[in-house]
Short mmCIF file of C-alpha atoms in Angstrom, two decimals:
data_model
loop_
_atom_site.label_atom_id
_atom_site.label_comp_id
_atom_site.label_asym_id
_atom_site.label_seq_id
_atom_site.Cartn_x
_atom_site.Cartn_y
_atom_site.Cartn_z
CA UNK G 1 53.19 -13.23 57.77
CA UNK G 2 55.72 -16.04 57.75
CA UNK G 3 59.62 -15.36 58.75
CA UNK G 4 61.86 -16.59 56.37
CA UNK G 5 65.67 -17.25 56.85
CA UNK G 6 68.07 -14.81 54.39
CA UNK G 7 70.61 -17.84 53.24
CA UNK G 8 70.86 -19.39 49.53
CA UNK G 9 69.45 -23.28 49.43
CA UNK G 10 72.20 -25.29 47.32
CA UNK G 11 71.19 -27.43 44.22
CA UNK G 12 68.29 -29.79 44.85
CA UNK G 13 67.54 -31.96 42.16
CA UNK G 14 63.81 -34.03 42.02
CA UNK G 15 64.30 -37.20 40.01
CA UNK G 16 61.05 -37.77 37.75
CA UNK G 17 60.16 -40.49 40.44
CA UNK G 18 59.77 -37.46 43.06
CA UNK G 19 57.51 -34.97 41.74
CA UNK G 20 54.36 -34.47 39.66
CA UNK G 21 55.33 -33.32 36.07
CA UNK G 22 54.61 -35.12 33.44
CA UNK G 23 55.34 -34.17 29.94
CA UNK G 24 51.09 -35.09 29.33
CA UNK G 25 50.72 -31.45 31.10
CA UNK G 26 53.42 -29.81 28.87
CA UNK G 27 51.81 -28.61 25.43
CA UNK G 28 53.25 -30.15 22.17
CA UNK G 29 54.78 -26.84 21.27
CA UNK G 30 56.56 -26.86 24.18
CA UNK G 31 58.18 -30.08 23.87
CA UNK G 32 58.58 -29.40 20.66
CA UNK G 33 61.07 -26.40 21.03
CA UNK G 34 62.79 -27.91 24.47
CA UNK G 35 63.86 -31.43 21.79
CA UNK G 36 64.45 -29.13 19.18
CA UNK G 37 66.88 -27.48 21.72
CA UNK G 38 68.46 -30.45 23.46
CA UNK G 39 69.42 -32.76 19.94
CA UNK G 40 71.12 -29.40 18.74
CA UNK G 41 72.91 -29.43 21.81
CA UNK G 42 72.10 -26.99 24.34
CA UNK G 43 70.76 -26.69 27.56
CA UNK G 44 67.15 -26.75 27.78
CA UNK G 45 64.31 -26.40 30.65
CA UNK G 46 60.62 -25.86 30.95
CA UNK G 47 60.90 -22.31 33.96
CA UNK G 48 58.71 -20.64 35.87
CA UNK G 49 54.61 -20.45 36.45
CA UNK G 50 54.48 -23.59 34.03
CA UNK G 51 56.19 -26.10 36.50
CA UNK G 52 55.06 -24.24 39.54
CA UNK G 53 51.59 -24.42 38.54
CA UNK G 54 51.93 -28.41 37.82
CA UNK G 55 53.04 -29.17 41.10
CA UNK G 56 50.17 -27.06 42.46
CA UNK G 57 47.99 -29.48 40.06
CA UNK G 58 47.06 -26.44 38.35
CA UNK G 59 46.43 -25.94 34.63
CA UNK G 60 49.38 -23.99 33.11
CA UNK G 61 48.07 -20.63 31.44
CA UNK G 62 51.80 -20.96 28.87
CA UNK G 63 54.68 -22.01 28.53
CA UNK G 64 58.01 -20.32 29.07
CA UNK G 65 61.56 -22.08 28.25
CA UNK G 66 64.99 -21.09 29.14
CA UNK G 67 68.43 -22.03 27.54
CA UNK G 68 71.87 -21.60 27.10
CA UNK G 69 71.64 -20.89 23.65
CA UNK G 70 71.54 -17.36 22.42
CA UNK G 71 68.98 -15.61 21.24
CA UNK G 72 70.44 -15.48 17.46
CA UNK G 73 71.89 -19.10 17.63
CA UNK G 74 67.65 -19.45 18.20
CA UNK G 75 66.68 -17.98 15.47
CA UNK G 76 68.67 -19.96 13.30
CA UNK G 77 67.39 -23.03 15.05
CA UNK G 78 64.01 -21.97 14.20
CA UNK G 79 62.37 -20.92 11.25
CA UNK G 80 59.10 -19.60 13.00
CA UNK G 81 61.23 -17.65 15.33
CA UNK G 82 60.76 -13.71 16.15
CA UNK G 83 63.72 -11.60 18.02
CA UNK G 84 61.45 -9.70 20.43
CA UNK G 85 62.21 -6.87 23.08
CA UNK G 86 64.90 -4.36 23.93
CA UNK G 87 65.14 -4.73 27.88
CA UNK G 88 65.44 -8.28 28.09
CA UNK G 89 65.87 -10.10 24.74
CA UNK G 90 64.10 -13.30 23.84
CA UNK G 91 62.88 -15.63 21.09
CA UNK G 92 59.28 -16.00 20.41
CA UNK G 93 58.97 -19.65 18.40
CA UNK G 94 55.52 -19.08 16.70
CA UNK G 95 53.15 -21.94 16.66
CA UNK G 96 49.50 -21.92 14.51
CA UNK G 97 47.99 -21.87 18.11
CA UNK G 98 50.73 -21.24 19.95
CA UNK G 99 53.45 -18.37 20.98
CA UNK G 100 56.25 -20.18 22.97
CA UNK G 101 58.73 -17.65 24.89
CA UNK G 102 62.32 -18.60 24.84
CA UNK G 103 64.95 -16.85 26.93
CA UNK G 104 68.75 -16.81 27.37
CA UNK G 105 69.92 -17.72 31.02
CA UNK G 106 70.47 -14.25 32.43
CA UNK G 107 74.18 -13.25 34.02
CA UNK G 108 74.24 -12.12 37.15
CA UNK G 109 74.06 -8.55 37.49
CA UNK G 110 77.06 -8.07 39.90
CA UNK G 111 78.70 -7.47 36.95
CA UNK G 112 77.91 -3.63 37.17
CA UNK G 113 79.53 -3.14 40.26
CA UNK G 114 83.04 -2.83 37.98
CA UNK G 115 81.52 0.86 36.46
CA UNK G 116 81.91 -0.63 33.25
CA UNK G 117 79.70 1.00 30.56
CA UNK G 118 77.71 -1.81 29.19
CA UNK G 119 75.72 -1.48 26.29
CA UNK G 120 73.81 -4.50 27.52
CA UNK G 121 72.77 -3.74 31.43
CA UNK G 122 71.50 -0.51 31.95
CA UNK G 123 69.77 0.49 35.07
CA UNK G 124 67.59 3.56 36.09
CA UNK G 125 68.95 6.21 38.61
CA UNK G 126 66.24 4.64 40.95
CA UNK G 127 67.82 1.15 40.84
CA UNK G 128 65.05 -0.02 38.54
CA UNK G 129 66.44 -2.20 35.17
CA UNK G 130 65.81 -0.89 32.03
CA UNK G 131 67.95 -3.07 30.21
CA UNK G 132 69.00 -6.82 31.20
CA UNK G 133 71.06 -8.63 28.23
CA UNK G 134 73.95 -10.30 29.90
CA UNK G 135 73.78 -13.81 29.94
CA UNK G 136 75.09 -16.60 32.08
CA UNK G 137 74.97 -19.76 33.10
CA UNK G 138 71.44 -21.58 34.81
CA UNK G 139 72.69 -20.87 38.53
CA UNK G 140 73.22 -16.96 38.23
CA UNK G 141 69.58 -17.29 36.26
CA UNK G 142 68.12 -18.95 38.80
CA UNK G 143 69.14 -15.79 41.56
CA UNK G 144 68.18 -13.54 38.95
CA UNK G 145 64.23 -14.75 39.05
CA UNK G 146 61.77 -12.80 41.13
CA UNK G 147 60.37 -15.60 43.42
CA UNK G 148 61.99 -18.77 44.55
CA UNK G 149 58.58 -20.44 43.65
CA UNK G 150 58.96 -19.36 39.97
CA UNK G 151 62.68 -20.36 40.14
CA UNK G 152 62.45 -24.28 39.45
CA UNK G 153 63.04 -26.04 36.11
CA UNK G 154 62.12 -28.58 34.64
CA UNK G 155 65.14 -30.41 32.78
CA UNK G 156 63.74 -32.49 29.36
CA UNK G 157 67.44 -34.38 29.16
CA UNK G 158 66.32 -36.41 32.15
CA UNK G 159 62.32 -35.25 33.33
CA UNK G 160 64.40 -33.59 36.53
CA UNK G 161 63.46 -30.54 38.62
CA UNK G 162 66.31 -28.45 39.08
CA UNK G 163 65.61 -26.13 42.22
CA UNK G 164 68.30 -23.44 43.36
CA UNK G 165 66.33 -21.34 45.46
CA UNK G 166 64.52 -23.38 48.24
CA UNK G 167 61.49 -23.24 45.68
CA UNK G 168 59.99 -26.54 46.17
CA UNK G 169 60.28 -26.12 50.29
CA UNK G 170 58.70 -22.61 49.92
CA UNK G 171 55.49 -24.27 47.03
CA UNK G 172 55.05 -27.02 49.93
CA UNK G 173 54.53 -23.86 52.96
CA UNK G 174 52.80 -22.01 50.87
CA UNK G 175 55.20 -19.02 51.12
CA UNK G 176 55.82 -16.24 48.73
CA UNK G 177 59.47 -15.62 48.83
CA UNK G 178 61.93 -12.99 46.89
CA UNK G 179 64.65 -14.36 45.74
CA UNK G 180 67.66 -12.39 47.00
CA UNK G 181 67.51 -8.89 48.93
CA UNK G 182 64.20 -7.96 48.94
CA UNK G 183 64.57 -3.89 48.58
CA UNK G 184 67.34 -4.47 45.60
CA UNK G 185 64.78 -6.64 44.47
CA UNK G 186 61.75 -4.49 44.12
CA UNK G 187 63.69 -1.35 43.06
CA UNK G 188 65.23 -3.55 39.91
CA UNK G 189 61.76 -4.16 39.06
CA UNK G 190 58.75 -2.23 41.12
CA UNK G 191 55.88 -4.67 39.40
CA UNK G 192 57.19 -7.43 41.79
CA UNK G 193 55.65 -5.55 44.70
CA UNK G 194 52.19 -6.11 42.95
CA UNK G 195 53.01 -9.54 41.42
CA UNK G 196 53.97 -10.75 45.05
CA UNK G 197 50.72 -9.76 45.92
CA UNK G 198 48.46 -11.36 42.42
CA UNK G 199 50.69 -14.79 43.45
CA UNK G 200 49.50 -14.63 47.21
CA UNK G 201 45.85 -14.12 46.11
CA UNK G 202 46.29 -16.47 43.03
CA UNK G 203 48.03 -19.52 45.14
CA UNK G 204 46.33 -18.96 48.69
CA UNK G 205 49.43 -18.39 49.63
CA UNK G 206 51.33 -16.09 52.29
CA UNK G 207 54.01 -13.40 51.51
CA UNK G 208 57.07 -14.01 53.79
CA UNK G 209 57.89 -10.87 56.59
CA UNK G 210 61.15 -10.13 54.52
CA UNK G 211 59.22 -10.38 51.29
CA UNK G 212 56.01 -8.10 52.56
CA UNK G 213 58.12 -5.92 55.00
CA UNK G 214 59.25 -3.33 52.45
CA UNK G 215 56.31 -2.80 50.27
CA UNK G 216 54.20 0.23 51.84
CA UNK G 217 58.04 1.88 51.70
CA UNK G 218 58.77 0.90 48.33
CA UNK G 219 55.17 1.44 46.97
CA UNK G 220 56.11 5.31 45.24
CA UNK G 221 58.55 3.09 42.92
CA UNK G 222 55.19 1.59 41.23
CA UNK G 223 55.24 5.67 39.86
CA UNK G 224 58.15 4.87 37.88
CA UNK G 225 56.52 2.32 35.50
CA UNK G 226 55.18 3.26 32.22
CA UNK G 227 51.25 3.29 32.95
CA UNK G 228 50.90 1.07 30.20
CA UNK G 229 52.30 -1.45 32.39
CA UNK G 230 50.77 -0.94 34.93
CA UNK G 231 47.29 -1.16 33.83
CA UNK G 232 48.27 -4.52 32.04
CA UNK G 233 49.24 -6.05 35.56
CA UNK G 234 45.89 -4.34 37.18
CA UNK G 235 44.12 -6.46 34.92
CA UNK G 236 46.18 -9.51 35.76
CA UNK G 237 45.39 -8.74 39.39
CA UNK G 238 41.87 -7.88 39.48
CA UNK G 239 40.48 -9.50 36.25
CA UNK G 240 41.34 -13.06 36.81
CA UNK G 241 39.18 -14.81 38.81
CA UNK G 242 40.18 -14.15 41.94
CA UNK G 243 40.11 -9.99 42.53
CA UNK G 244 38.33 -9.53 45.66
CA UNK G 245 40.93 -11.61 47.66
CA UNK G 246 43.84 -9.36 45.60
CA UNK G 247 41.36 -6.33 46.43
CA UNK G 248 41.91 -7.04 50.20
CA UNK G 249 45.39 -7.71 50.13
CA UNK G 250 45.97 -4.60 48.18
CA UNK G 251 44.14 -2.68 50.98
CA UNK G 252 46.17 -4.32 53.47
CA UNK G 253 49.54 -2.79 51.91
CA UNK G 254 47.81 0.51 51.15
CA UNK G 255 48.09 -0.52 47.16
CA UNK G 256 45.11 0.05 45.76
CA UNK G 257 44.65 3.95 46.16
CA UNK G 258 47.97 4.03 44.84
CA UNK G 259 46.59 2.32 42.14
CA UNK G 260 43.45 4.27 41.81
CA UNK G 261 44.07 7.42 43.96
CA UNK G 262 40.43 9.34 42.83
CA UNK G 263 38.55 6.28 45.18
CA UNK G 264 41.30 7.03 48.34
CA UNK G 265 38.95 9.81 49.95
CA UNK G 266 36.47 6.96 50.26
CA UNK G 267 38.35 3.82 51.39
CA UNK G 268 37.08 3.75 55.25
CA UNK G 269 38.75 1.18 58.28
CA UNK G 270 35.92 -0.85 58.57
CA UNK G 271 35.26 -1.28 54.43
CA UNK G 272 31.36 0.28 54.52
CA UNK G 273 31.57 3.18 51.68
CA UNK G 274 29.61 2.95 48.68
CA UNK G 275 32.85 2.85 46.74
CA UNK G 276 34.07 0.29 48.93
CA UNK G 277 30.93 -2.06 48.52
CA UNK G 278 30.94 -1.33 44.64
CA UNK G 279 33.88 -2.62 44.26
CA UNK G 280 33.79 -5.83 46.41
CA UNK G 281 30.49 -6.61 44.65
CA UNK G 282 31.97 -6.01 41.80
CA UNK G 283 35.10 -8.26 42.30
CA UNK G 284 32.60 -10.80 43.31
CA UNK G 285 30.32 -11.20 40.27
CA UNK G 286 33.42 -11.21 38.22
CA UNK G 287 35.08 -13.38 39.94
CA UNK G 288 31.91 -15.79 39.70
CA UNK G 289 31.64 -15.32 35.97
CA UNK G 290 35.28 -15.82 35.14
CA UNK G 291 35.61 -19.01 37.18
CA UNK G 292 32.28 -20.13 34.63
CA UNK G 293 34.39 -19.52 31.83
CA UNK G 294 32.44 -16.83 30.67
CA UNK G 295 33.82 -13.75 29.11
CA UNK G 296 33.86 -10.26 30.98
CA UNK G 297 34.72 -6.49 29.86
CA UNK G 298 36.86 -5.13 31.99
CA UNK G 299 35.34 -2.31 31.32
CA UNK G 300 32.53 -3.44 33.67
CA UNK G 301 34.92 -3.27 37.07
CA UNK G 302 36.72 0.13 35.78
CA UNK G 303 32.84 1.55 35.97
CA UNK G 304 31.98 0.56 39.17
CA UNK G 305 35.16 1.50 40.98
CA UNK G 306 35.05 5.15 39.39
CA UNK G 307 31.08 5.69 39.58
CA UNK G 308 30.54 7.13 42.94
CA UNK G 309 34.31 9.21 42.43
CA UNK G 310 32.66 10.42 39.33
CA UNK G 311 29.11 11.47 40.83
CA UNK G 312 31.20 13.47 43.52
CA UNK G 313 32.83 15.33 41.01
CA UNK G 314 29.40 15.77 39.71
CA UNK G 315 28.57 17.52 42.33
CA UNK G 316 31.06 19.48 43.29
CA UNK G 317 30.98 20.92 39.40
CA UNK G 318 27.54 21.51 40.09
CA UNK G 319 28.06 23.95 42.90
CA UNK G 320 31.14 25.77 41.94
CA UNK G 321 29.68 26.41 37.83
CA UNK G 322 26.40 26.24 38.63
CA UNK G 323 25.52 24.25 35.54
CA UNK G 324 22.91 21.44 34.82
CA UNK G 325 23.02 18.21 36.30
CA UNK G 326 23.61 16.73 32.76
CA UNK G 327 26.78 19.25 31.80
CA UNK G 328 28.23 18.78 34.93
CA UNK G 329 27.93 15.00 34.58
CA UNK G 330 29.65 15.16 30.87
CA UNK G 331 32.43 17.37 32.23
CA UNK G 332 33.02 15.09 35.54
CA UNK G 333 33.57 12.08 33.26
CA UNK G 334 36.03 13.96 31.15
CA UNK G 335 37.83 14.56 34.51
CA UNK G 336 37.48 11.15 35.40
CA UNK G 337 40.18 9.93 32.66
CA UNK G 338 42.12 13.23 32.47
CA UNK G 339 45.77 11.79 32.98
CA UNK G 340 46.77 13.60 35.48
CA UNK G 341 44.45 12.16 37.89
CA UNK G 342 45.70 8.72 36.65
CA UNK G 343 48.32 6.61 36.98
CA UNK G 344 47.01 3.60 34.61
CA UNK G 345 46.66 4.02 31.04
CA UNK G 346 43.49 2.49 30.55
CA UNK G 347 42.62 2.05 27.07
CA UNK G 348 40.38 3.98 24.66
CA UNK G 349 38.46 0.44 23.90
CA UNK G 350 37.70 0.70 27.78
CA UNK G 351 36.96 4.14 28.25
CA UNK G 352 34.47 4.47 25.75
CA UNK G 353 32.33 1.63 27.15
CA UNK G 354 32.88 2.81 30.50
CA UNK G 355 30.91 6.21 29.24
CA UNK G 356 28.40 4.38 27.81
CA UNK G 357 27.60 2.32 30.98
CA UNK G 358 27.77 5.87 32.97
CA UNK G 359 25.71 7.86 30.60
CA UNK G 360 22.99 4.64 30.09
CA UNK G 361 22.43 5.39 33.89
CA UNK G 362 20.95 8.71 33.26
CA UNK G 363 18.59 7.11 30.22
CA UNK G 364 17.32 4.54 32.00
CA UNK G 365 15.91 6.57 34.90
CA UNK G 366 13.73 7.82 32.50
CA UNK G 367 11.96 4.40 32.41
CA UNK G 368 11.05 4.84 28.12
CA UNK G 369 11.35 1.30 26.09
CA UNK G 370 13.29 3.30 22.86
CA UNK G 371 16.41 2.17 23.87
CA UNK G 372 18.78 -0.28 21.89
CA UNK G 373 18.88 -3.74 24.07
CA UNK G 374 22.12 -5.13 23.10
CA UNK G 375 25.79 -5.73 25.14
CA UNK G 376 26.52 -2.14 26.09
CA UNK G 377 22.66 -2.35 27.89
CA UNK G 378 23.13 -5.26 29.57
CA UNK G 379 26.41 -4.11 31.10
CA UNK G 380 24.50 -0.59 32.53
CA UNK G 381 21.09 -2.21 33.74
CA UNK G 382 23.15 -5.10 35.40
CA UNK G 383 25.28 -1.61 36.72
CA UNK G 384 21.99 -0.17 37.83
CA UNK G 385 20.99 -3.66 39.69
CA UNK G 386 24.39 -3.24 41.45
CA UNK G 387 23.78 0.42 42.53
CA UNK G 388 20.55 -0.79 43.72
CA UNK G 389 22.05 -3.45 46.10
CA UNK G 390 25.00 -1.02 47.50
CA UNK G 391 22.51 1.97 47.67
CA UNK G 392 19.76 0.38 49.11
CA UNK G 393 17.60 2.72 47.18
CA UNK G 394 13.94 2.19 46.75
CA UNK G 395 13.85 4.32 43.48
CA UNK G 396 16.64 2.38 42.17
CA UNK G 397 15.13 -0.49 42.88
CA UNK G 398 11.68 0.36 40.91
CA UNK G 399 13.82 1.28 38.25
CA UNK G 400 15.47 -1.77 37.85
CA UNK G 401 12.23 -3.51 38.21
CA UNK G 402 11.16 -1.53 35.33
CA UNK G 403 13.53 -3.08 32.98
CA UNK G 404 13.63 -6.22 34.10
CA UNK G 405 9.92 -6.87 33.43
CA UNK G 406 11.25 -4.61 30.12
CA UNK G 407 13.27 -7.00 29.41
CA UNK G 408 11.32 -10.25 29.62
CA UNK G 409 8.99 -8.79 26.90
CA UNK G 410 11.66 -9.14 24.23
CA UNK G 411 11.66 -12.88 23.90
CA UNK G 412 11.96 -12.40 20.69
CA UNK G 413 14.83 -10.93 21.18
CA UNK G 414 18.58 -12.84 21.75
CA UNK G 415 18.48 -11.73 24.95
CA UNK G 416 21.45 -14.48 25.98
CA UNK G 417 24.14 -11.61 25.93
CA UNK G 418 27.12 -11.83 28.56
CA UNK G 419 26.09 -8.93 30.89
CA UNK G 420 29.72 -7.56 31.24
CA UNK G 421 30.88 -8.04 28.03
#
């Protein structure tokens, strides 16, 4: 990890001449709304993991715009415009194709120092925000941004890069940097501990030592999120395209069993455990298939890093009821999502084709050609191909033989399915 100086960088401004962003990387919506913006008047600036990702010579995944204008004097600047959110208010201008996020410049929040009760700023007993609607001026939003390398803007008055924060220094090192105090930082908003980490993994980049110092401390905050939340941001870390390098680096800050704590019993030093192997396998092929473009389930990943948890508990139901193999299966995946072993809310959408990938491994054993080949079979024989790798298990791998051969009888058949969708 890289040692980083606490001090605030003064205003450097890039002239158009000096960096990479040109508005033929910006979408048409975008420039739309930042003119729109600047001939009435205010301040206007392309922020955040658009410009950083054009000076990486990335492809932008959105758009995000901040201004001095307010989110009502938006609206009325904007037809197509939506008032969205309660802890940090901002404009959504809605395109055909296109949802462009517009935000105020945030205040600083040194304002609540003075014990006035604000209406507007409202923060948790813990530290974390759960309400941010004082605006300011472009400097005080520029320390209010979670990384210096998301903290540069892009000014459409003059095609400028506006950089506060040491951003562009930190994008050319390749360092992952919190703006600010690092502990304040991460108690305001806990989902920066993980987001430092999806960025590192993301990037190939490195977290600094005063950025990565206080996470394993600070992890327990990650409780305090709505679960919700939290699953949404599991997905952004482990479903695109580049989860088993975010798989390690959650390991390395003792994350991930935080994240899923029914797998902790079987994460090992030297990374060998079934579970272990599952899921880096699993990371793998996804990562492989997203970076193809092709469309997977994340329903897929949530089965293999619960299977061997969920065969456990299997067992262990198994010789304290003494019930069938088949019961005690049923009842261990009930278990599996009861919500107090949980601390993601994954989805019923999920859940229910995470059962049906479990239970298919239980049918196809049986070796019998009556069942339905369609998405949901794909996704459990390519399951029972996986298990067969990890395992090492000669049955397993008859099995799987089985169905393949099953398989390449119905030609007749669309058998072009996405296996994980």
């Amino acid at each position: 990890m890289e040692k980083t100086q606490k001090k605030k960088s003064s205003l450097n401004i890039i002239p158009r001449a000096k960096h990479s962003i040109s508005r033929k990387y910006i979408s048409k919506n975008a420039l739309k709304v930042l003119y729109r913006l600047n001939k009435a008047g205010y301040e206007a600036y392309l922020v955040g993991g658009s410009v950083r990702d054009i000076l990486l010579d990335k492809k932008p995944k959105d758009f995000d715009i901040t201004t001095n204008a307010t989110p009502e004097q938006m609206r009325k600047l904007f037809r197509n415009c939506r008032l969205v959110g309660r802890r940090f208010r901002l404009a959504r201008v809605i395109f055909r194709s296109e949802v462009i996020e517009v935000a105020t410049f945030r205040g600083s929040n040194l304002i609540f120092k003075s014990n006035k009760k604000l209406d507007n700023y409202i923060i948790g007993h813990n530290g974390m925000i759960l309400r941010d609607n004082i605006f300011g001026s472009i400097e005080e939003d520029a320390q209010r941004r979670d990384f210096s390398i998301n903290s540069l803007y892009y000014n459409i008055a003059d095609f400028s890069v506006r950089d506060y924060t040491g951003g562009i220094k930190d994008l050319h090192k390749g360092t992952i940097r919190l703006i600010g105090d690092p502990e304040i930082s991460y108690r305001e908003d806990p989902l920066r501990i993980l987001r430092a980490i999806r960025f590192a993994a993301k990037l190939d980049m490195t977290i600094s030592y005063e950025t990565a110092e206080p996470i394993c401390q600070l992890a327990i905050l990650l409780h305090n999120i709505a679960p919700a939340r939290l699953f949404e941001e599991t997905i952004k870390l482990l479903h695109g395209g580049y989860g088993e390098a975010t798989y390690y680096l959650l390991r390395k800050y003792n994350l991930f069993q935080l994240l899923f704590p029914l797998v902790s019993s079987n994460l090992t030093e030297h990374g060998d455990s079934y579970v272990e192997l599952m899921i880096i396998r699993a990371l793998y092929n996804i990562d492989q298939q997203l970076r193809k473009n092709i469309r997977v389930n994340p329903a897929f990943l949530f089965a293999a890093i619960l299977w061997y948890p969920l065969l456990e508990n299997t067992k262990k139901l198994i010789y304290e009821r003494n019930i069938s193999y088949i019961d005690a299966f049923s009842l261990a995946i009930h278990n599996i999502f009861d919500k107090k072993f949980q601390i993601l809310a994954i989805p019923k959408r999920l859940t229910l084709l995470i059962r049906e990938i479990w239970q298919l491994q239980l049918s196809m054993k049986q070796c019998y050609n009556k069942l339905i080949i369609n998405h949901k079979f794909y996704a459990a024989y390519y399951f029972l191909n996986l298990r067969a790798k990890i395992e090492k298990n000669t049955e397993l791998h008859k099995i799987s033989k089985w169905w393949k051969n099953y398989i390449a009888l119905q030609q007749d058949q669309k058998n072009n399915y996405n296996i994980y969708i």
